[in-house]
mmCIF file of N, CA and C in Angstrom:
data_model
loop_
_atom_site.group_PDB
_atom_site.id
_atom_site.type_symbol
_atom_site.label_atom_id
_atom_site.label_comp_id
_atom_site.label_asym_id
_atom_site.label_seq_id
_atom_site.Cartn_x
_atom_site.Cartn_y
_atom_site.Cartn_z
ATOM 1 N N MET A 376 -6.782 117.316 -95.477
ATOM 2 C CA MET A 376 -6.675 118.654 -95.077
ATOM 3 C C MET A 376 -7.223 118.823 -93.632
ATOM 4 N N ILE A 377 -6.563 119.521 -92.784
ATOM 5 C CA ILE A 377 -6.967 119.749 -91.436
ATOM 6 C C ILE A 377 -7.768 121.008 -91.341
ATOM 7 N N GLN A 378 -8.881 120.988 -90.560
ATOM 8 C CA GLN A 378 -9.700 122.177 -90.270
ATOM 9 C C GLN A 378 -9.646 122.495 -88.854
ATOM 10 N N THR A 379 -9.259 123.765 -88.536
ATOM 11 C CA THR A 379 -9.148 124.215 -87.148
ATOM 12 C C THR A 379 -10.542 124.592 -86.651
ATOM 13 N N SER A 380 -10.692 124.902 -85.355
ATOM 14 C CA SER A 380 -11.993 125.306 -84.752
ATOM 15 C C SER A 380 -12.464 126.653 -85.338
ATOM 16 N N THR A 381 -11.579 127.454 -85.919
ATOM 17 C CA THR A 381 -11.986 128.753 -86.488
ATOM 18 C C THR A 381 -12.466 128.604 -87.920
ATOM 19 N N GLY A 382 -12.249 127.438 -88.560
ATOM 20 C CA GLY A 382 -12.563 127.218 -89.927
ATOM 21 C C GLY A 382 -11.461 127.357 -90.918
ATOM 22 N N LEU A 383 -10.261 127.689 -90.475
ATOM 23 C CA LEU A 383 -9.033 127.665 -91.283
ATOM 24 C C LEU A 383 -8.775 126.242 -91.682
ATOM 25 N N ARG A 384 -8.384 126.039 -92.933
ATOM 26 C CA ARG A 384 -7.996 124.714 -93.418
ATOM 27 C C ARG A 384 -6.607 124.683 -93.919
ATOM 28 N N TYR A 385 -5.820 123.583 -93.633
ATOM 29 C CA TYR A 385 -4.501 123.634 -94.077
ATOM 30 C C TYR A 385 -3.975 122.199 -94.255
ATOM 31 N N GLU A 386 -2.907 122.143 -95.071
ATOM 32 C CA GLU A 386 -2.228 120.836 -95.295
ATOM 33 C C GLU A 386 -0.752 121.135 -95.383
ATOM 34 N N ASP A 387 0.029 120.400 -94.665
ATOM 35 C CA ASP A 387 1.511 120.535 -94.691
ATOM 36 C C ASP A 387 2.039 119.805 -95.889
ATOM 37 N N LYS A 388 2.620 120.509 -96.848
ATOM 38 C CA LYS A 388 3.267 119.892 -98.001
ATOM 39 C C LYS A 388 4.633 119.371 -97.711
ATOM 40 N N VAL A 389 5.320 120.155 -96.858
ATOM 41 C CA VAL A 389 6.609 119.739 -96.406
ATOM 42 C C VAL A 389 6.604 120.115 -94.803
ATOM 43 N N VAL A 390 7.012 119.175 -93.997
ATOM 44 C CA VAL A 390 7.178 119.425 -92.568
ATOM 45 C C VAL A 390 8.607 119.881 -92.336
ATOM 46 N N GLY A 391 8.801 120.998 -91.644
ATOM 47 C CA GLY A 391 10.110 121.449 -91.410
ATOM 48 C C GLY A 391 10.791 120.757 -90.253
ATOM 49 N N THR A 392 11.833 121.349 -89.740
ATOM 50 C CA THR A 392 12.551 120.756 -88.635
ATOM 51 C C THR A 392 12.732 121.769 -87.515
ATOM 52 N N GLY A 393 13.088 121.267 -86.358
ATOM 53 C CA GLY A 393 13.300 122.092 -85.179
ATOM 54 C C GLY A 393 12.046 122.409 -84.420
ATOM 55 N N VAL A 394 12.032 123.416 -83.644
ATOM 56 C CA VAL A 394 10.837 123.769 -82.772
ATOM 57 C C VAL A 394 9.778 124.417 -83.654
ATOM 58 N N GLY A 395 8.536 124.320 -83.245
ATOM 59 C CA GLY A 395 7.452 124.926 -83.926
ATOM 60 C C GLY A 395 7.277 126.440 -83.580
ATOM 61 N N ALA A 396 6.760 127.225 -84.518
ATOM 62 C CA ALA A 396 6.515 128.640 -84.291
ATOM 63 C C ALA A 396 5.381 128.846 -83.256
ATOM 64 N N THR A 397 5.537 129.759 -82.357
ATOM 65 C CA THR A 397 4.564 130.002 -81.325
ATOM 66 C C THR A 397 4.283 131.522 -81.126
ATOM 67 N N VAL A 398 3.248 131.853 -80.420
ATOM 68 C CA VAL A 398 2.873 133.199 -80.146
ATOM 69 C C VAL A 398 4.049 133.962 -79.515
ATOM 70 N N GLY A 399 4.270 135.136 -80.034
ATOM 71 C CA GLY A 399 5.354 136.036 -79.563
ATOM 72 C C GLY A 399 6.695 135.890 -80.323
ATOM 73 N N LYS A 400 6.763 134.879 -81.153
ATOM 74 C CA LYS A 400 7.967 134.642 -82.024
ATOM 75 C C LYS A 400 7.878 135.491 -83.276
ATOM 76 N N SER A 401 8.938 136.063 -83.673
ATOM 77 C CA SER A 401 8.958 136.709 -84.999
ATOM 78 C C SER A 401 9.270 135.640 -86.059
ATOM 79 N N VAL A 402 8.627 135.669 -87.168
ATOM 80 C CA VAL A 402 8.879 134.694 -88.227
ATOM 81 C C VAL A 402 9.059 135.408 -89.557
ATOM 82 N N ALA A 403 9.825 134.767 -90.425
ATOM 83 C CA ALA A 403 10.029 135.239 -91.813
ATOM 84 C C ALA A 403 9.419 134.155 -92.699
ATOM 85 N N ILE A 404 8.638 134.540 -93.600
ATOM 86 C CA ILE A 404 7.926 133.642 -94.531
ATOM 87 C C ILE A 404 8.121 134.077 -95.961
ATOM 88 N N HIS A 405 8.061 133.133 -96.874
ATOM 89 C CA HIS A 405 7.843 133.348 -98.304
ATOM 90 C C HIS A 405 6.386 132.903 -98.466
ATOM 91 N N TYR A 406 5.617 133.679 -99.292
ATOM 92 C CA TYR A 406 4.229 133.278 -99.541
ATOM 93 C C TYR A 406 3.797 133.580 -100.976
ATOM 94 N N THR A 407 2.816 132.845 -101.393
ATOM 95 C CA THR A 407 2.113 133.178 -102.589
ATOM 96 C C THR A 407 0.664 133.123 -102.231
ATOM 97 N N CYS A 408 -0.135 134.100 -102.657
ATOM 98 C CA CYS A 408 -1.554 134.187 -102.280
ATOM 99 C C CYS A 408 -2.453 134.281 -103.472
ATOM 100 N N TRP A 409 -3.566 133.552 -103.445
ATOM 101 C CA TRP A 409 -4.543 133.587 -104.548
ATOM 102 C C TRP A 409 -5.899 133.830 -104.001
ATOM 103 N N LEU A 410 -6.788 134.377 -104.815
ATOM 104 C CA LEU A 410 -8.201 134.540 -104.546
ATOM 105 C C LEU A 410 -8.986 133.415 -105.220
ATOM 106 N N THR A 411 -10.009 132.979 -104.629
ATOM 107 C CA THR A 411 -10.937 131.968 -105.259
ATOM 108 C C THR A 411 -12.161 132.718 -105.727
ATOM 109 N N GLY A 412 -13.003 131.989 -106.478
ATOM 110 C CA GLY A 412 -14.268 132.536 -106.912
ATOM 111 C C GLY A 412 -14.301 133.288 -108.195
ATOM 112 N N PHE A 413 -13.244 133.182 -109.021
ATOM 113 C CA PHE A 413 -13.219 133.921 -110.242
ATOM 114 C C PHE A 413 -13.107 132.994 -111.466
ATOM 115 N N GLY A 414 -13.997 132.045 -111.510
ATOM 116 C CA GLY A 414 -13.961 130.995 -112.511
ATOM 117 C C GLY A 414 -13.285 129.800 -111.984
ATOM 118 N N LYS A 415 -12.693 129.025 -112.895
ATOM 119 C CA LYS A 415 -12.100 127.749 -112.473
ATOM 120 C C LYS A 415 -10.793 127.870 -111.794
ATOM 121 N N ASP A 416 -9.991 128.827 -112.168
ATOM 122 C CA ASP A 416 -8.646 128.933 -111.595
ATOM 123 C C ASP A 416 -8.591 130.136 -110.604
ATOM 124 N N PRO A 417 -7.850 129.913 -109.477
ATOM 125 C CA PRO A 417 -7.660 131.017 -108.516
ATOM 126 C C PRO A 417 -6.825 132.096 -109.186
ATOM 127 N N VAL A 418 -6.910 133.294 -108.766
ATOM 128 C CA VAL A 418 -6.222 134.441 -109.241
ATOM 129 C C VAL A 418 -5.135 134.870 -108.268
ATOM 130 N N LYS A 419 -3.823 134.882 -108.704
ATOM 131 C CA LYS A 419 -2.738 135.293 -107.823
ATOM 132 C C LYS A 419 -2.828 136.748 -107.509
ATOM 133 N N ILE A 420 -2.740 137.082 -106.217
ATOM 134 C CA ILE A 420 -2.802 138.525 -105.799
ATOM 135 C C ILE A 420 -1.531 139.003 -105.152
ATOM 136 N N GLY A 421 -0.646 138.104 -104.813
ATOM 137 C CA GLY A 421 0.625 138.559 -104.247
ATOM 138 C C GLY A 421 1.582 137.456 -103.940
ATOM 139 N N GLU A 422 2.826 137.791 -103.752
ATOM 140 C CA GLU A 422 3.871 136.858 -103.380
ATOM 141 C C GLU A 422 5.131 137.610 -102.979
ATOM 142 N N THR A 423 5.924 136.992 -102.166
ATOM 143 C CA THR A 423 7.177 137.626 -101.731
ATOM 144 C C THR A 423 8.260 137.162 -102.764
ATOM 145 N N ALA A 424 9.289 137.994 -102.874
ATOM 146 C CA ALA A 424 10.446 137.696 -103.676
ATOM 147 C C ALA A 424 11.323 136.758 -102.795
ATOM 148 N N ARG A 425 11.949 135.829 -103.439
ATOM 149 C CA ARG A 425 12.816 134.901 -102.591
ATOM 150 C C ARG A 425 13.821 135.635 -101.852
ATOM 151 N N SER A 426 14.323 136.754 -102.284
ATOM 152 C CA SER A 426 15.365 137.501 -101.565
ATOM 153 C C SER A 426 14.796 138.468 -100.490
ATOM 154 N N ASP A 427 13.497 138.532 -100.413
ATOM 155 C CA ASP A 427 12.858 139.479 -99.512
ATOM 156 C C ASP A 427 11.702 138.854 -98.739
ATOM 157 N N PRO A 428 11.968 138.033 -97.737
ATOM 158 C CA PRO A 428 10.847 137.386 -97.038
ATOM 159 C C PRO A 428 10.030 138.396 -96.231
ATOM 160 N N PHE A 429 8.860 138.007 -95.888
ATOM 161 C CA PHE A 429 7.935 138.840 -95.093
ATOM 162 C C PHE A 429 8.065 138.485 -93.659
ATOM 163 N N TRP A 430 8.246 139.526 -92.802
ATOM 164 C CA TRP A 430 8.441 139.271 -91.345
ATOM 165 C C TRP A 430 7.180 139.732 -90.628
ATOM 166 N N PHE A 431 6.795 139.014 -89.526
ATOM 167 C CA PHE A 431 5.787 139.429 -88.682
ATOM 168 C C PHE A 431 5.914 138.669 -87.344
ATOM 169 N N THR A 432 5.326 139.196 -86.227
ATOM 170 C CA THR A 432 5.360 138.547 -84.941
ATOM 171 C C THR A 432 4.010 137.860 -84.667
ATOM 172 N N ILE A 433 4.026 136.613 -84.398
ATOM 173 C CA ILE A 433 2.778 135.853 -84.223
ATOM 174 C C ILE A 433 2.072 136.405 -82.970
ATOM 175 N N GLY A 434 0.798 136.761 -83.096
ATOM 176 C CA GLY A 434 -0.004 137.209 -82.018
ATOM 177 C C GLY A 434 -0.091 138.771 -81.917
ATOM 178 N N ASP A 435 0.661 139.484 -82.713
ATOM 179 C CA ASP A 435 0.654 140.941 -82.689
ATOM 180 C C ASP A 435 -0.512 141.544 -83.392
ATOM 181 N N LYS A 436 -1.238 140.751 -84.169
ATOM 182 C CA LYS A 436 -2.388 141.214 -84.880
ATOM 183 C C LYS A 436 -2.042 142.273 -85.908
ATOM 184 N N LEU A 437 -0.875 142.139 -86.462
ATOM 185 C CA LEU A 437 -0.524 143.026 -87.555
ATOM 186 C C LEU A 437 -0.668 142.440 -88.973
ATOM 187 N N VAL A 438 -1.074 141.165 -89.073
ATOM 188 C CA VAL A 438 -1.432 140.516 -90.294
ATOM 189 C C VAL A 438 -2.852 139.952 -90.126
ATOM 190 N N ILE A 439 -3.369 139.472 -91.281
ATOM 191 C CA ILE A 439 -4.755 138.891 -91.177
ATOM 192 C C ILE A 439 -4.746 137.795 -90.215
ATOM 193 N N GLN A 440 -5.820 137.475 -89.576
ATOM 194 C CA GLN A 440 -5.933 136.451 -88.572
ATOM 195 C C GLN A 440 -5.607 135.073 -89.190
ATOM 196 N N GLY A 441 -5.968 134.838 -90.401
ATOM 197 C CA GLY A 441 -5.692 133.536 -90.974
ATOM 198 C C GLY A 441 -4.167 133.298 -91.124
ATOM 199 N N TRP A 442 -3.372 134.242 -91.449
ATOM 200 C CA TRP A 442 -1.892 134.065 -91.481
ATOM 201 C C TRP A 442 -1.341 133.855 -90.093
ATOM 202 N N ASP A 443 -1.838 134.631 -89.137
ATOM 203 C CA ASP A 443 -1.370 134.512 -87.788
ATOM 204 C C ASP A 443 -1.577 133.111 -87.285
ATOM 205 N N GLU A 444 -2.774 132.562 -87.549
ATOM 206 C CA GLU A 444 -3.052 131.201 -87.087
ATOM 207 C C GLU A 444 -2.332 130.159 -87.915
ATOM 208 N N ALA A 445 -2.198 130.413 -89.194
ATOM 209 C CA ALA A 445 -1.628 129.357 -90.097
ATOM 210 C C ALA A 445 -0.179 129.030 -89.789
ATOM 211 N N VAL A 446 0.593 129.980 -89.305
ATOM 212 C CA VAL A 446 2.038 129.684 -89.143
ATOM 213 C C VAL A 446 2.320 129.007 -87.763
ATOM 214 N N ARG A 447 1.367 129.065 -86.901
ATOM 215 C CA ARG A 447 1.524 128.481 -85.559
ATOM 216 C C ARG A 447 1.767 127.013 -85.661
ATOM 217 N N GLY A 448 2.888 126.548 -85.079
ATOM 218 C CA GLY A 448 3.203 125.131 -85.133
ATOM 219 C C GLY A 448 4.080 124.713 -86.276
ATOM 220 N N MET A 449 4.223 125.640 -87.309
ATOM 221 C CA MET A 449 5.147 125.342 -88.426
ATOM 222 C C MET A 449 6.538 125.319 -87.926
ATOM 223 N N LYS A 450 7.379 124.535 -88.625
ATOM 224 C CA LYS A 450 8.824 124.462 -88.339
ATOM 225 C C LYS A 450 9.590 125.013 -89.521
ATOM 226 N N VAL A 451 10.781 125.451 -89.326
ATOM 227 C CA VAL A 451 11.630 126.046 -90.340
ATOM 228 C C VAL A 451 11.792 125.076 -91.494
ATOM 229 N N GLY A 452 11.574 125.542 -92.723
ATOM 230 C CA GLY A 452 11.704 124.697 -93.895
ATOM 231 C C GLY A 452 10.337 124.122 -94.255
ATOM 232 N N GLY A 453 9.331 124.307 -93.410
ATOM 233 C CA GLY A 453 7.992 123.736 -93.632
ATOM 234 C C GLY A 453 7.272 124.627 -94.748
ATOM 235 N N ILE A 454 6.394 123.861 -95.511
ATOM 236 C CA ILE A 454 5.571 124.552 -96.490
ATOM 237 C C ILE A 454 4.163 124.060 -96.238
ATOM 238 N N ARG A 455 3.258 125.069 -96.084
ATOM 239 C CA ARG A 455 1.840 124.753 -95.732
ATOM 240 C C ARG A 455 0.926 125.490 -96.764
ATOM 241 N N GLU A 456 -0.042 124.687 -97.269
ATOM 242 C CA GLU A 456 -1.091 125.242 -98.059
ATOM 243 C C GLU A 456 -2.274 125.566 -97.166
ATOM 244 N N VAL A 457 -2.788 126.767 -97.211
ATOM 245 C CA VAL A 457 -3.791 127.266 -96.277
ATOM 246 C C VAL A 457 -4.948 127.822 -97.075
ATOM 247 N N ILE A 458 -6.154 127.427 -96.654
ATOM 248 C CA ILE A 458 -7.388 128.030 -97.169
ATOM 249 C C ILE A 458 -8.008 128.900 -96.066
ATOM 250 N N ILE A 459 -8.085 130.211 -96.317
ATOM 251 C CA ILE A 459 -8.474 131.121 -95.286
ATOM 252 C C ILE A 459 -9.930 131.651 -95.696
ATOM 253 N N PRO A 460 -10.903 131.378 -94.845
ATOM 254 C CA PRO A 460 -12.209 131.935 -95.021
ATOM 255 C C PRO A 460 -12.227 133.467 -94.918
ATOM 256 N N PRO A 461 -13.195 134.099 -95.504
ATOM 257 C CA PRO A 461 -13.223 135.605 -95.562
ATOM 258 C C PRO A 461 -13.077 136.217 -94.157
ATOM 259 N N TYR A 462 -13.779 135.673 -93.138
ATOM 260 C CA TYR A 462 -13.817 136.225 -91.850
ATOM 261 C C TYR A 462 -12.457 136.164 -91.107
ATOM 262 N N LEU A 463 -11.491 135.377 -91.656
ATOM 263 C CA LEU A 463 -10.184 135.319 -91.121
ATOM 264 C C LEU A 463 -9.179 136.081 -92.013
ATOM 265 N N ALA A 464 -9.685 136.680 -93.140
ATOM 266 C CA ALA A 464 -8.888 137.370 -94.110
ATOM 267 C C ALA A 464 -9.311 138.885 -94.029
ATOM 268 N N TYR A 465 -9.936 139.338 -95.135
ATOM 269 C CA TYR A 465 -10.360 140.757 -95.249
ATOM 270 C C TYR A 465 -11.866 141.008 -95.003
ATOM 271 N N GLY A 466 -12.554 139.924 -94.751
ATOM 272 C CA GLY A 466 -13.985 140.070 -94.389
ATOM 273 C C GLY A 466 -14.873 140.749 -95.447
ATOM 274 N N ALA A 467 -15.926 141.340 -94.908
ATOM 275 C CA ALA A 467 -16.967 142.033 -95.722
ATOM 276 C C ALA A 467 -16.415 143.273 -96.328
ATOM 277 N N GLU A 468 -15.319 143.840 -95.781
ATOM 278 C CA GLU A 468 -14.803 145.078 -96.332
ATOM 279 C C GLU A 468 -13.878 144.838 -97.552
ATOM 280 N N GLY A 469 -13.230 143.656 -97.633
ATOM 281 C CA GLY A 469 -12.277 143.437 -98.698
ATOM 282 C C GLY A 469 -11.125 144.319 -98.455
ATOM 283 N N LEU A 470 -10.257 144.425 -99.486
ATOM 284 C CA LEU A 470 -9.057 145.225 -99.457
ATOM 285 C C LEU A 470 -8.937 146.047 -100.721
ATOM 286 N N GLY A 471 -9.656 147.160 -100.792
ATOM 287 C CA GLY A 471 -9.654 148.032 -101.967
ATOM 288 C C GLY A 471 -10.057 147.278 -103.225
ATOM 289 N N LYS A 472 -9.381 147.464 -104.335
ATOM 290 C CA LYS A 472 -9.652 146.831 -105.585
ATOM 291 C C LYS A 472 -8.963 145.442 -105.703
ATOM 292 N N LYS A 473 -7.979 145.208 -104.764
ATOM 293 C CA LYS A 473 -7.210 143.995 -104.836
ATOM 294 C C LYS A 473 -7.949 142.738 -104.391
ATOM 295 N N VAL A 474 -8.702 142.893 -103.259
ATOM 296 C CA VAL A 474 -9.403 141.777 -102.666
ATOM 297 C C VAL A 474 -10.894 142.145 -102.492
ATOM 298 N N PRO A 475 -11.719 141.614 -103.286
ATOM 299 C CA PRO A 475 -13.228 141.944 -103.151
ATOM 300 C C PRO A 475 -13.727 141.496 -101.812
ATOM 301 N N PRO A 476 -14.862 142.070 -101.355
ATOM 302 C CA PRO A 476 -15.454 141.631 -100.032
ATOM 303 C C PRO A 476 -15.786 140.120 -100.070
ATOM 304 N N ASN A 477 -15.686 139.586 -98.879
ATOM 305 C CA ASN A 477 -16.068 138.158 -98.652
ATOM 306 C C ASN A 477 -15.253 137.186 -99.512
ATOM 307 N N SER A 478 -13.973 137.470 -99.747
ATOM 308 C CA SER A 478 -13.116 136.609 -100.589
ATOM 309 C C SER A 478 -12.420 135.589 -99.744
ATOM 310 N N GLU A 479 -12.406 134.346 -100.179
ATOM 311 C CA GLU A 479 -11.621 133.273 -99.598
ATOM 312 C C GLU A 479 -10.237 133.336 -100.168
ATOM 313 N N LEU A 480 -9.197 133.111 -99.374
ATOM 314 C CA LEU A 480 -7.842 133.159 -99.910
ATOM 315 C C LEU A 480 -7.227 131.780 -99.848
ATOM 316 N N ILE A 481 -6.395 131.497 -100.782
ATOM 317 C CA ILE A 481 -5.534 130.319 -100.723
ATOM 318 C C ILE A 481 -4.080 130.775 -100.646
ATOM 319 N N THR A 482 -3.329 130.359 -99.670
ATOM 320 C CA THR A 482 -1.988 130.869 -99.480
ATOM 321 C C THR A 482 -1.041 129.682 -99.313
ATOM 322 N N GLU A 483 0.087 129.719 -99.963
ATOM 323 C CA GLU A 483 1.101 128.744 -99.665
ATOM 324 C C GLU A 483 2.237 129.494 -98.918
ATOM 325 N N ILE A 484 2.503 128.974 -97.759
ATOM 326 C CA ILE A 484 3.510 129.605 -96.773
ATOM 327 C C ILE A 484 4.698 128.725 -96.658
ATOM 328 N N GLU A 485 5.871 129.263 -96.768
ATOM 329 C CA GLU A 485 7.085 128.574 -96.447
ATOM 330 C C GLU A 485 7.749 129.317 -95.272
ATOM 331 N N LEU A 486 7.939 128.661 -94.212
ATOM 332 C CA LEU A 486 8.520 129.199 -93.014
ATOM 333 C C LEU A 486 10.065 129.189 -93.125
ATOM 334 N N ILE A 487 10.714 130.386 -93.154
ATOM 335 C CA ILE A 487 12.137 130.494 -93.408
ATOM 336 C C ILE A 487 12.921 130.670 -92.073
ATOM 337 N N ILE A 488 12.384 131.500 -91.213
ATOM 338 C CA ILE A 488 13.138 131.796 -89.958
ATOM 339 C C ILE A 488 12.182 131.940 -88.760
ATOM 340 N N ILE A 489 12.541 131.398 -87.610
ATOM 341 C CA ILE A 489 11.820 131.740 -86.386
ATOM 342 C C ILE A 489 12.853 132.401 -85.517
ATOM 343 N N ASP A 490 12.544 133.610 -85.033
ATOM 344 C CA ASP A 490 13.496 134.375 -84.287
ATOM 345 C C ASP A 490 12.948 134.584 -82.838
#
């Protein structure tokens, strides 16, 4: 597993093809996201439907910092497992009842489109 200077950890399960995703590019992803720290098994908190990918623009700060960083360099068709520390996710505030404060996230991201 690779660890970046920010503390994000990731492993490419599948390396895609073509050019890598960069700041300013819009990307479409499929994801599944889990919380850790609730016993032995992570708890799933969200995922996209295969027919409805999630779109965002890298660097626009409209998603959590961990996702923004995680997709950089990915290529279309790539699948990356990412461990996002709390300070790159929802931090000390959490996200309502869905994500408790200081939660680490595990996310599997599949990059579908770079636009």
